[in-house]
Amino acid sequence: MKRNVIVGAAGSGTGFAAITSLRKNWGDGVFIVGLDTNPRQLVTASLLVDKFVQVPFASEPSFWETLQSEAVMLGESFFMPLLPEEVLAVARQGTLVSAVQSLKVIGTELNAAEAILDKFTLFQKAHQSGMPCPKTELAKRGVTYSREFLLKPRFGYGSKGISRTSEGQLPAEVATPEDYIVQDYIHGPELTIDAFHQRSTGFTWSVCRERIEVKSGVSVKCRLFREKKFDEMASALASVFKLNGAFCFQVIQSPSGPKLIDLNPRPGAGTSMSALTGNDFFKAGFSLAFDEEYERCFAPFDEEVFVTRQYVDFLS
């Protein structure tokens, strides 16, 4: 039976990786609809999908209307949201519309999504659960911070909008402090952990990616390795934030151990690097959603490996 899959943010690196995985592993056994705010000719993944739909921004009500229309036409289908706004669009409206009860969302439970996407709530819950993470508070005008800190958008994602600031007050250009969090800056190497968790069995698997070089916010040179403590950390995060399937999180390797600095309820743009080690998190996430075997997507490896990324040109 052909499966219908709608992928959000198809023009992003993560969207391209997800669509590539679907086409590589299921071929014509999937009907893929790619959504993006850009026109077709500016979305590389449009070359791989069966249908491309240019959509409004996910923060606009008309995004939900477009998604609903596509889901009704497809019938039983899966939706993989990749941007926070896409997750929230479904979390706040999707469960209330009977016309799309056949639409299954891949990733976190919708009623838990906001706790991840609101970075202040994320770190409050993580701290309360005993997860090691930096001191995090809401940004406030007029407060003098006596330490080096990171200023992060409260509802941001990736490295977008993050700035490192020495001790002092908030930069003058921050017009709405309530939209930001202040987080202690921790010295140490940053790791991205590609993770998978299956709730009913408790199966958890992870691969670590240490960023060696980053361009435009995307890792292009990484050191990959496995370490069991990150399986345990992934399992704890999945339990607290109701994650089921593939996701990723970031830590800083501080002298006292790894500290959580971000969590995404989906794989990342660099997650496809792990597939070269025999650990395909995109395939595993889709396999779980399709009720297929997912453990076959993972393989242990004992030594560190290095993965580099180069650009490929597409004529659209």
mmCIF file of C-alpha atoms in Angstrom, residues 87-197:
data_model
loop_
_atom_site.group_PDB
_atom_site.id
_atom_site.type_symbol
_atom_site.label_atom_id
_atom_site.label_comp_id
_atom_site.label_asym_id
_atom_site.label_seq_id
_atom_site.Cartn_x
_atom_site.Cartn_y
_atom_site.Cartn_z
ATOM 1 C CA VAL A 87 4.296 22.019 14.990
ATOM 2 C CA LEU A 88 2.312 24.713 16.783
ATOM 3 C CA ALA A 89 -0.066 25.151 13.844
ATOM 4 C CA VAL A 90 -1.104 21.520 14.214
ATOM 5 C CA ALA A 91 -0.888 21.418 18.005
ATOM 6 C CA ARG A 92 -3.234 24.378 18.392
ATOM 7 C CA GLN A 93 -5.720 23.562 15.635
ATOM 8 C CA GLY A 94 -5.178 20.150 14.133
ATOM 9 C CA THR A 95 -6.583 18.058 16.951
ATOM 10 C CA LEU A 96 -9.847 20.007 16.798
ATOM 11 C CA VAL A 97 -10.680 19.437 13.132
ATOM 12 C CA SER A 98 -12.481 16.174 12.411
ATOM 13 C CA ALA A 99 -11.767 16.407 8.681
ATOM 14 C CA VAL A 100 -8.134 15.463 9.255
ATOM 15 C CA GLN A 101 -8.394 12.759 11.889
ATOM 16 C CA SER A 102 -6.580 10.508 9.414
ATOM 17 C CA LEU A 103 -3.525 12.823 9.517
ATOM 18 C CA LYS A 104 -0.834 11.352 11.773
ATOM 19 C CA VAL A 105 1.898 13.668 13.003
ATOM 20 C CA ILE A 106 5.422 12.230 13.179
ATOM 21 C CA GLY A 107 7.403 13.221 16.285
ATOM 22 C CA THR A 108 6.414 14.595 19.674
ATOM 23 C CA GLU A 109 2.924 14.354 21.128
ATOM 24 C CA LEU A 110 1.104 17.537 20.171
ATOM 25 C CA ASN A 111 0.078 18.351 23.734
ATOM 26 C CA ALA A 112 3.771 18.344 24.726
ATOM 27 C CA ALA A 113 5.074 20.345 21.769
ATOM 28 C CA GLU A 114 4.831 23.798 23.319
ATOM 29 C CA ALA A 115 6.992 22.771 26.268
ATOM 30 C CA ILE A 116 9.830 22.069 23.830
ATOM 31 C CA LEU A 117 9.345 25.017 21.508
ATOM 32 C CA ASP A 118 9.215 27.553 24.354
ATOM 33 C CA LYS A 119 12.892 27.538 25.349
ATOM 34 C CA PHE A 120 12.220 28.966 28.802
ATOM 35 C CA THR A 121 9.712 26.207 29.575
ATOM 36 C CA LEU A 122 12.077 23.651 28.037
ATOM 37 C CA PHE A 123 14.917 24.462 30.418
ATOM 38 C CA GLN A 124 12.610 24.857 33.410
ATOM 39 C CA LYS A 125 11.247 21.340 32.871
ATOM 40 C CA ALA A 126 14.687 19.926 32.099
ATOM 41 C CA HIS A 127 16.106 21.400 35.311
ATOM 42 C CA GLN A 128 13.170 20.148 37.380
ATOM 43 C CA SER A 129 13.674 16.639 36.013
ATOM 44 C CA GLY A 130 17.328 16.642 37.067
ATOM 45 C CA MET A 131 18.752 17.161 33.581
ATOM 46 C CA PRO A 132 22.050 19.083 33.734
ATOM 47 C CA CYS A 133 21.662 22.399 31.876
ATOM 48 C CA PRO A 134 22.931 25.991 32.150
ATOM 49 C CA LYS A 135 21.215 28.550 34.357
ATOM 50 C CA THR A 136 18.403 29.998 32.238
ATOM 51 C CA GLU A 137 16.099 32.933 32.926
ATOM 52 C CA LEU A 138 13.827 35.304 31.075
ATOM 53 C CA ALA A 139 15.610 38.367 29.719
ATOM 54 C CA LYS A 140 14.852 41.605 31.559
ATOM 55 C CA ARG A 141 15.571 45.214 30.723
ATOM 56 C CA GLY A 142 17.615 47.103 33.327
ATOM 57 C CA VAL A 143 19.218 44.008 34.855
ATOM 58 C CA THR A 144 23.018 43.889 34.967
ATOM 59 C CA TYR A 145 24.343 40.380 34.380
ATOM 60 C CA SER A 146 27.651 39.670 36.104
ATOM 61 C CA ARG A 147 28.604 36.799 33.832
ATOM 62 C CA GLU A 148 29.109 35.935 30.191
ATOM 63 C CA PHE A 149 25.815 34.801 28.702
ATOM 64 C CA LEU A 150 23.971 33.772 25.565
ATOM 65 C CA LEU A 151 20.927 35.714 24.466
ATOM 66 C CA LYS A 152 18.509 33.352 22.703
ATOM 67 C CA PRO A 153 15.081 33.882 21.120
ATOM 68 C CA ARG A 154 12.540 32.254 23.407
ATOM 69 C CA PHE A 155 10.787 30.595 20.454
ATOM 70 C CA GLY A 156 13.783 30.297 18.121
ATOM 71 C CA TYR A 157 15.420 27.252 16.599
ATOM 72 C CA GLY A 158 18.914 26.279 15.539
ATOM 73 C CA SER A 159 21.492 29.043 15.937
ATOM 74 C CA LYS A 160 19.187 31.702 14.456
ATOM 75 C CA GLY A 161 19.195 34.936 16.438
ATOM 76 C CA ILE A 162 21.593 33.742 19.170
ATOM 77 C CA SER A 163 24.253 36.174 20.368
ATOM 78 C CA ARG A 164 27.042 35.832 22.919
ATOM 79 C CA THR A 165 27.376 38.768 25.296
ATOM 80 C CA SER A 166 29.919 39.639 27.957
ATOM 81 C CA GLU A 167 28.760 40.760 31.383
ATOM 82 C CA GLY A 168 26.484 43.766 31.395
ATOM 83 C CA GLN A 169 22.965 44.633 30.314
ATOM 84 C CA LEU A 170 20.937 43.544 27.320
ATOM 85 C CA PRO A 171 21.949 45.082 23.982
ATOM 86 C CA ALA A 172 19.906 48.187 23.134
ATOM 87 C CA GLU A 173 18.603 46.614 19.913
ATOM 88 C CA VAL A 174 16.616 44.026 21.917
ATOM 89 C CA ALA A 175 13.232 45.760 21.746
ATOM 90 C CA THR A 176 11.171 43.037 23.419
ATOM 91 C CA PRO A 177 13.172 41.325 26.180
ATOM 92 C CA GLU A 178 10.271 39.026 27.035
ATOM 93 C CA ASP A 179 10.859 37.268 23.704
ATOM 94 C CA TYR A 180 14.364 36.187 24.792
ATOM 95 C CA ILE A 181 16.058 34.040 27.393
ATOM 96 C CA VAL A 182 19.420 34.625 29.031
ATOM 97 C CA GLN A 183 21.532 31.520 29.488
ATOM 98 C CA ASP A 184 24.937 31.131 31.126
ATOM 99 C CA TYR A 185 27.679 30.633 28.556
ATOM 100 C CA ILE A 186 29.532 27.367 29.082
ATOM 101 C CA HIS A 187 33.006 26.803 27.700
ATOM 102 C CA GLY A 188 33.569 23.474 25.980
ATOM 103 C CA PRO A 189 32.994 21.609 22.715
ATOM 104 C CA GLU A 190 29.428 21.467 21.403
ATOM 105 C CA LEU A 191 27.918 18.121 20.457
ATOM 106 C CA THR A 192 24.746 17.366 18.547
ATOM 107 C CA ILE A 193 23.200 14.045 19.519
ATOM 108 C CA ASP A 194 21.089 12.277 16.898
ATOM 109 C CA ALA A 195 18.640 10.186 18.887
ATOM 110 C CA PHE A 196 15.808 7.691 18.557
ATOM 111 C CA HIS A 197 13.414 6.451 21.218
#
